[in-house]
Amino acid sequence: MSDSRAAGRRVLLAAPRGYCAGVDRAVVAVEQALEQYGAPVYVRHEIVHNKYVVRTLEKKGAIFVEETSEVPEGEIVIFSAHGVAPEVHREAERGKLATVDATCPLVTKVHKEAVRFAREDYDILLIGHEGHEEVIGTTGEAPDHIQLVDGPKDVGNVEVRDPEKVVWLSQTTLSVDETMETVGALKTRFPQLISPPSDDICYATQNRQTAIKEIADRSDLVLVVGSRNSSNSVRMVEVALGAGARTAHLVDNASEIDEAWLEGVGTIGLSSGASVPEVLVEGVMEWLAERGFDDVEVVQPVTEHIRFSLPKELRRDLRAEAKARLEA
């Protein structure tokens, strides 16, 4: 172990970390809907991919469902931050539901790009992970024009109608490095490949990956707080290992840390995914402090100032709207 690693027991705390603007907006949207309209309020899929957040909202009266068809007629349903396909909006209308669209504005941007390029008859190569809710929602905007590219290994399977009319888009929560590797492989096959007007990977995903790279090679152990179904949290572990961390683990909270991981460790890097409330990070820091890791250094290579306004539907009387739909 190098001298810098061996110097006492300390924690390198990455910043920014935790809630991004889109997650904060979605969680507050559910909380405000419950406050304004009373329970129950239904949410299609997990509002964000974090167990603690979902359980906390359930205790307040939110009911999470997998499909819109599970919501009783005349009720309120909130669409998660990951976005939904147009067909889901139509299902809600058929079910006489009042809706709140909590889709992250950055995901909405990708949806609009997909619609525009499909209208112009491009083949759209969507870089992302099969089965992820965001990918399903984006694909639903233009299913006849979109094909999924699940990483560099998938590039050889891509078939297009016109190699001179191809564009790539991406899921917002991917590893920046892996995405650019995929784009590079696609451009080798399709030199005329067009890039989206602006990077689809969200600012928060990029910033959290940048911060964890700063601490990775200075750490004997990296801990990322986040749930296993959170794409951006999983990617952070991969990025840490790729940036020089000796070992890295994803944990939902302090109770999942194995004390054996601390053997021979002098420096621990700590961060959290974009759907993780700070209270869970604080719990991990308390757990580590009890074991001697009470020297904390904040490492902040970038700062964030982005905020998103709440969904416009929350400015209306949705209970009255839902009742009107039932009576129509």
mmCIF file of N, CA, C and O in Angstrom, residues 263-307:
data_model
loop_
_atom_site.group_PDB
_atom_site.id
_atom_site.type_symbol
_atom_site.label_atom_id
_atom_site.label_comp_id
_atom_site.label_asym_id
_atom_site.label_seq_id
_atom_site.Cartn_x
_atom_site.Cartn_y
_atom_site.Cartn_z
ATOM 1 N N GLU A 263 -10.766 -4.756 6.133
ATOM 2 C CA GLU A 263 -9.472 -5.302 6.530
ATOM 3 C C GLU A 263 -8.350 -4.722 5.656
ATOM 4 O O GLU A 263 -8.383 -4.811 4.424
ATOM 5 N N GLY A 264 -7.368 -4.110 6.285
ATOM 6 C CA GLY A 264 -6.240 -3.544 5.572
ATOM 7 C C GLY A 264 -6.540 -2.255 4.833
ATOM 8 O O GLY A 264 -5.704 -1.772 4.064
ATOM 9 N N VAL A 265 -7.708 -1.687 5.059
ATOM 10 C CA VAL A 265 -8.139 -0.481 4.334
ATOM 11 C C VAL A 265 -7.794 0.785 5.120
ATOM 12 O O VAL A 265 -8.098 0.883 6.319
ATOM 13 N N GLY A 266 -7.148 1.735 4.462
ATOM 14 C CA GLY A 266 -6.859 3.020 5.089
ATOM 15 C C GLY A 266 -7.750 4.134 4.577
ATOM 16 O O GLY A 266 -8.148 5.022 5.324
ATOM 17 N N THR A 267 -8.096 4.075 3.284
ATOM 18 C CA THR A 267 -8.895 5.136 2.681
ATOM 19 C C THR A 267 -10.110 4.538 1.978
ATOM 20 O O THR A 267 -9.987 3.625 1.160
ATOM 21 N N ILE A 268 -11.288 5.081 2.302
ATOM 22 C CA ILE A 268 -12.534 4.646 1.686
ATOM 23 C C ILE A 268 -13.110 5.796 0.872
ATOM 24 O O ILE A 268 -13.262 6.914 1.367
ATOM 25 N N GLY A 269 -13.411 5.531 -0.376
ATOM 26 C CA GLY A 269 -14.130 6.492 -1.209
ATOM 27 C C GLY A 269 -15.615 6.249 -1.073
ATOM 28 O O GLY A 269 -16.068 5.104 -1.047
ATOM 29 N N LEU A 270 -16.394 7.312 -0.980
ATOM 30 C CA LEU A 270 -17.835 7.177 -0.756
ATOM 31 C C LEU A 270 -18.606 8.123 -1.664
ATOM 32 O O LEU A 270 -18.288 9.302 -1.771
ATOM 33 N N SER A 271 -19.629 7.569 -2.328
ATOM 34 C CA SER A 271 -20.528 8.392 -3.127
ATOM 35 C C SER A 271 -21.895 7.724 -3.146
ATOM 36 O O SER A 271 -22.112 6.701 -2.491
ATOM 37 N N SER A 272 -22.816 8.297 -3.916
ATOM 38 C CA SER A 272 -24.158 7.714 -4.008
ATOM 39 C C SER A 272 -24.765 8.030 -5.364
ATOM 40 O O SER A 272 -24.426 9.033 -5.997
ATOM 41 N N GLY A 273 -25.667 7.174 -5.790
ATOM 42 C CA GLY A 273 -26.331 7.343 -7.067
ATOM 43 C C GLY A 273 -27.309 8.503 -7.064
ATOM 44 O O GLY A 273 -27.653 9.058 -6.008
ATOM 45 N N ALA A 274 -27.782 8.855 -8.250
ATOM 46 C CA ALA A 274 -28.614 10.046 -8.426
ATOM 47 C C ALA A 274 -30.023 9.898 -7.879
ATOM 48 O O ALA A 274 -30.792 10.862 -7.870
ATOM 49 N N SER A 275 -30.391 8.699 -7.417
ATOM 50 C CA SER A 275 -31.725 8.505 -6.836
ATOM 51 C C SER A 275 -31.652 8.210 -5.341
ATOM 52 O O SER A 275 -32.596 7.680 -4.758
ATOM 53 N N VAL A 276 -30.556 8.595 -4.712
ATOM 54 C CA VAL A 276 -30.312 8.242 -3.302
ATOM 55 C C VAL A 276 -30.425 9.464 -2.392
ATOM 56 O O VAL A 276 -29.692 10.449 -2.575
ATOM 57 N N PRO A 277 -31.314 9.418 -1.392
ATOM 58 C CA PRO A 277 -31.395 10.534 -0.435
ATOM 59 C C PRO A 277 -30.160 10.591 0.458
ATOM 60 O O PRO A 277 -29.566 9.555 0.788
ATOM 61 N N GLU A 278 -29.790 11.783 0.866
ATOM 62 C CA GLU A 278 -28.563 11.985 1.624
ATOM 63 C C GLU A 278 -28.587 11.275 2.970
ATOM 64 O O GLU A 278 -27.536 10.907 3.507
ATOM 65 N N VAL A 279 -29.774 11.020 3.518
ATOM 66 C CA VAL A 279 -29.859 10.356 4.818
ATOM 67 C C VAL A 279 -29.185 8.987 4.788
ATOM 68 O O VAL A 279 -28.621 8.533 5.791
ATOM 69 N N LEU A 280 -29.196 8.305 3.641
ATOM 70 C CA LEU A 280 -28.564 6.994 3.544
ATOM 71 C C LEU A 280 -27.044 7.117 3.540
ATOM 72 O O LEU A 280 -26.337 6.278 4.100
ATOM 73 N N VAL A 281 -26.522 8.162 2.912
ATOM 74 C CA VAL A 281 -25.078 8.415 2.935
ATOM 75 C C VAL A 281 -24.637 8.762 4.354
ATOM 76 O O VAL A 281 -23.602 8.296 4.834
ATOM 77 N N GLU A 282 -25.445 9.575 5.032
ATOM 78 C CA GLU A 282 -25.124 9.937 6.416
ATOM 79 C C GLU A 282 -25.069 8.699 7.297
ATOM 80 O O GLU A 282 -24.217 8.585 8.182
ATOM 81 N N GLY A 283 -25.960 7.741 7.049
ATOM 82 C CA GLY A 283 -25.959 6.493 7.809
ATOM 83 C C GLY A 283 -24.677 5.707 7.591
ATOM 84 O O GLY A 283 -24.120 5.123 8.536
ATOM 85 N N VAL A 284 -24.193 5.682 6.358
ATOM 86 C CA VAL A 284 -22.934 4.990 6.057
ATOM 87 C C VAL A 284 -21.772 5.706 6.734
ATOM 88 O O VAL A 284 -20.873 5.065 7.313
ATOM 89 N N MET A 285 -21.775 7.042 6.721
ATOM 90 C CA MET A 285 -20.689 7.788 7.349
ATOM 91 C C MET A 285 -20.654 7.558 8.858
ATOM 92 O O MET A 285 -19.580 7.431 9.452
ATOM 93 N N GLU A 286 -21.821 7.482 9.476
ATOM 94 C CA GLU A 286 -21.876 7.198 10.918
ATOM 95 C C GLU A 286 -21.321 5.805 11.206
ATOM 96 O O GLU A 286 -20.565 5.596 12.165
ATOM 97 N N TRP A 287 -21.698 4.827 10.374
ATOM 98 C CA TRP A 287 -21.229 3.451 10.531
ATOM 99 C C TRP A 287 -19.713 3.393 10.412
ATOM 100 O O TRP A 287 -19.030 2.728 11.194
ATOM 101 N N LEU A 288 -19.162 4.116 9.434
ATOM 102 C CA LEU A 288 -17.715 4.124 9.236
ATOM 103 C C LEU A 288 -17.002 4.847 10.372
ATOM 104 O O LEU A 288 -15.935 4.415 10.832
ATOM 105 N N ALA A 289 -17.603 5.953 10.854
ATOM 106 C CA ALA A 289 -16.989 6.715 11.949
ATOM 107 C C ALA A 289 -16.878 5.863 13.209
ATOM 108 O O ALA A 289 -15.882 5.942 13.946
ATOM 109 N N GLU A 290 -17.862 5.025 13.439
ATOM 110 C CA GLU A 290 -17.836 4.134 14.607
ATOM 111 C C GLU A 290 -16.689 3.138 14.521
ATOM 112 O O GLU A 290 -16.279 2.551 15.531
ATOM 113 N N ARG A 291 -16.174 2.956 13.329
ATOM 114 C CA ARG A 291 -15.068 2.005 13.116
ATOM 115 C C ARG A 291 -13.760 2.729 12.818
ATOM 116 O O ARG A 291 -12.834 2.147 12.255
ATOM 117 N N GLY A 292 -13.716 4.000 13.188
ATOM 118 C CA GLY A 292 -12.469 4.748 13.107
ATOM 119 C C GLY A 292 -12.283 5.589 11.862
ATOM 120 O O GLY A 292 -11.301 6.335 11.755
ATOM 121 N N PHE A 293 -13.205 5.503 10.935
ATOM 122 C CA PHE A 293 -13.086 6.301 9.705
ATOM 123 C C PHE A 293 -13.844 7.621 9.888
ATOM 124 O O PHE A 293 -14.912 7.835 9.327
ATOM 125 N N ASP A 294 -13.262 8.496 10.717
ATOM 126 C CA ASP A 294 -13.951 9.746 11.057
ATOM 127 C C ASP A 294 -13.262 10.978 10.481
ATOM 128 O O ASP A 294 -13.676 12.115 10.727
ATOM 129 N N ASP A 295 -12.205 10.776 9.697
ATOM 130 C CA ASP A 295 -11.529 11.873 9.012
ATOM 131 C C ASP A 295 -12.111 11.945 7.597
ATOM 132 O O ASP A 295 -11.848 11.066 6.763
ATOM 133 N N VAL A 296 -12.911 12.979 7.338
ATOM 134 C CA VAL A 296 -13.637 13.068 6.068
ATOM 135 C C VAL A 296 -13.110 14.230 5.229
ATOM 136 O O VAL A 296 -13.025 15.367 5.701
ATOM 137 N N GLU A 297 -12.750 13.913 3.989
ATOM 138 C CA GLU A 297 -12.332 14.931 3.029
ATOM 139 C C GLU A 297 -13.330 14.957 1.871
ATOM 140 O O GLU A 297 -13.560 13.936 1.219
ATOM 141 N N VAL A 298 -13.944 16.110 1.634
ATOM 142 C CA VAL A 298 -14.886 16.251 0.520
ATOM 143 C C VAL A 298 -14.097 16.535 -0.755
ATOM 144 O O VAL A 298 -13.257 17.438 -0.792
ATOM 145 N N VAL A 299 -14.366 15.761 -1.795
ATOM 146 C CA VAL A 299 -13.711 15.937 -3.093
ATOM 147 C C VAL A 299 -14.786 16.357 -4.096
ATOM 148 O O VAL A 299 -15.674 15.580 -4.431
ATOM 149 N N GLN A 300 -14.718 17.594 -4.554
ATOM 150 C CA GLN A 300 -15.769 18.154 -5.412
ATOM 151 C C GLN A 300 -15.162 18.785 -6.664
ATOM 152 O O GLN A 300 -14.867 19.977 -6.695
ATOM 153 N N PRO A 301 -15.016 17.990 -7.729
ATOM 154 C CA PRO A 301 -14.441 18.533 -8.967
ATOM 155 C C PRO A 301 -15.406 19.400 -9.763
ATOM 156 O O PRO A 301 -14.979 20.198 -10.600
ATOM 157 N N VAL A 302 -16.709 19.220 -9.542
ATOM 158 C CA VAL A 302 -17.712 20.018 -10.257
ATOM 159 C C VAL A 302 -18.824 20.417 -9.291
ATOM 160 O O VAL A 302 -19.022 19.783 -8.255
ATOM 161 N N THR A 303 -19.546 21.480 -9.634
ATOM 162 C CA THR A 303 -20.689 21.900 -8.832
ATOM 163 C C THR A 303 -21.949 21.861 -9.689
ATOM 164 O O THR A 303 -21.880 21.914 -10.915
ATOM 165 N N GLU A 304 -23.094 21.760 -9.035
ATOM 166 C CA GLU A 304 -24.372 21.703 -9.736
ATOM 167 C C GLU A 304 -25.299 22.802 -9.248
ATOM 168 O O GLU A 304 -25.359 23.091 -8.046
ATOM 169 N N HIS A 305 -26.053 23.376 -10.188
ATOM 170 C CA HIS A 305 -27.003 24.430 -9.837
ATOM 171 C C HIS A 305 -28.355 24.214 -10.504
ATOM 172 O O HIS A 305 -29.235 25.074 -10.405
ATOM 173 N N ILE A 306 -28.542 23.088 -11.180
ATOM 174 C CA ILE A 306 -29.756 22.877 -11.974
ATOM 175 C C ILE A 306 -30.939 22.512 -11.082
ATOM 176 O O ILE A 306 -30.818 21.689 -10.174
ATOM 177 N N ARG A 307 -32.079 23.143 -11.353
ATOM 178 C CA ARG A 307 -33.343 22.812 -10.684
ATOM 179 C C ARG A 307 -34.429 22.742 -11.738
ATOM 180 O O ARG A 307 -34.416 23.497 -12.705
#
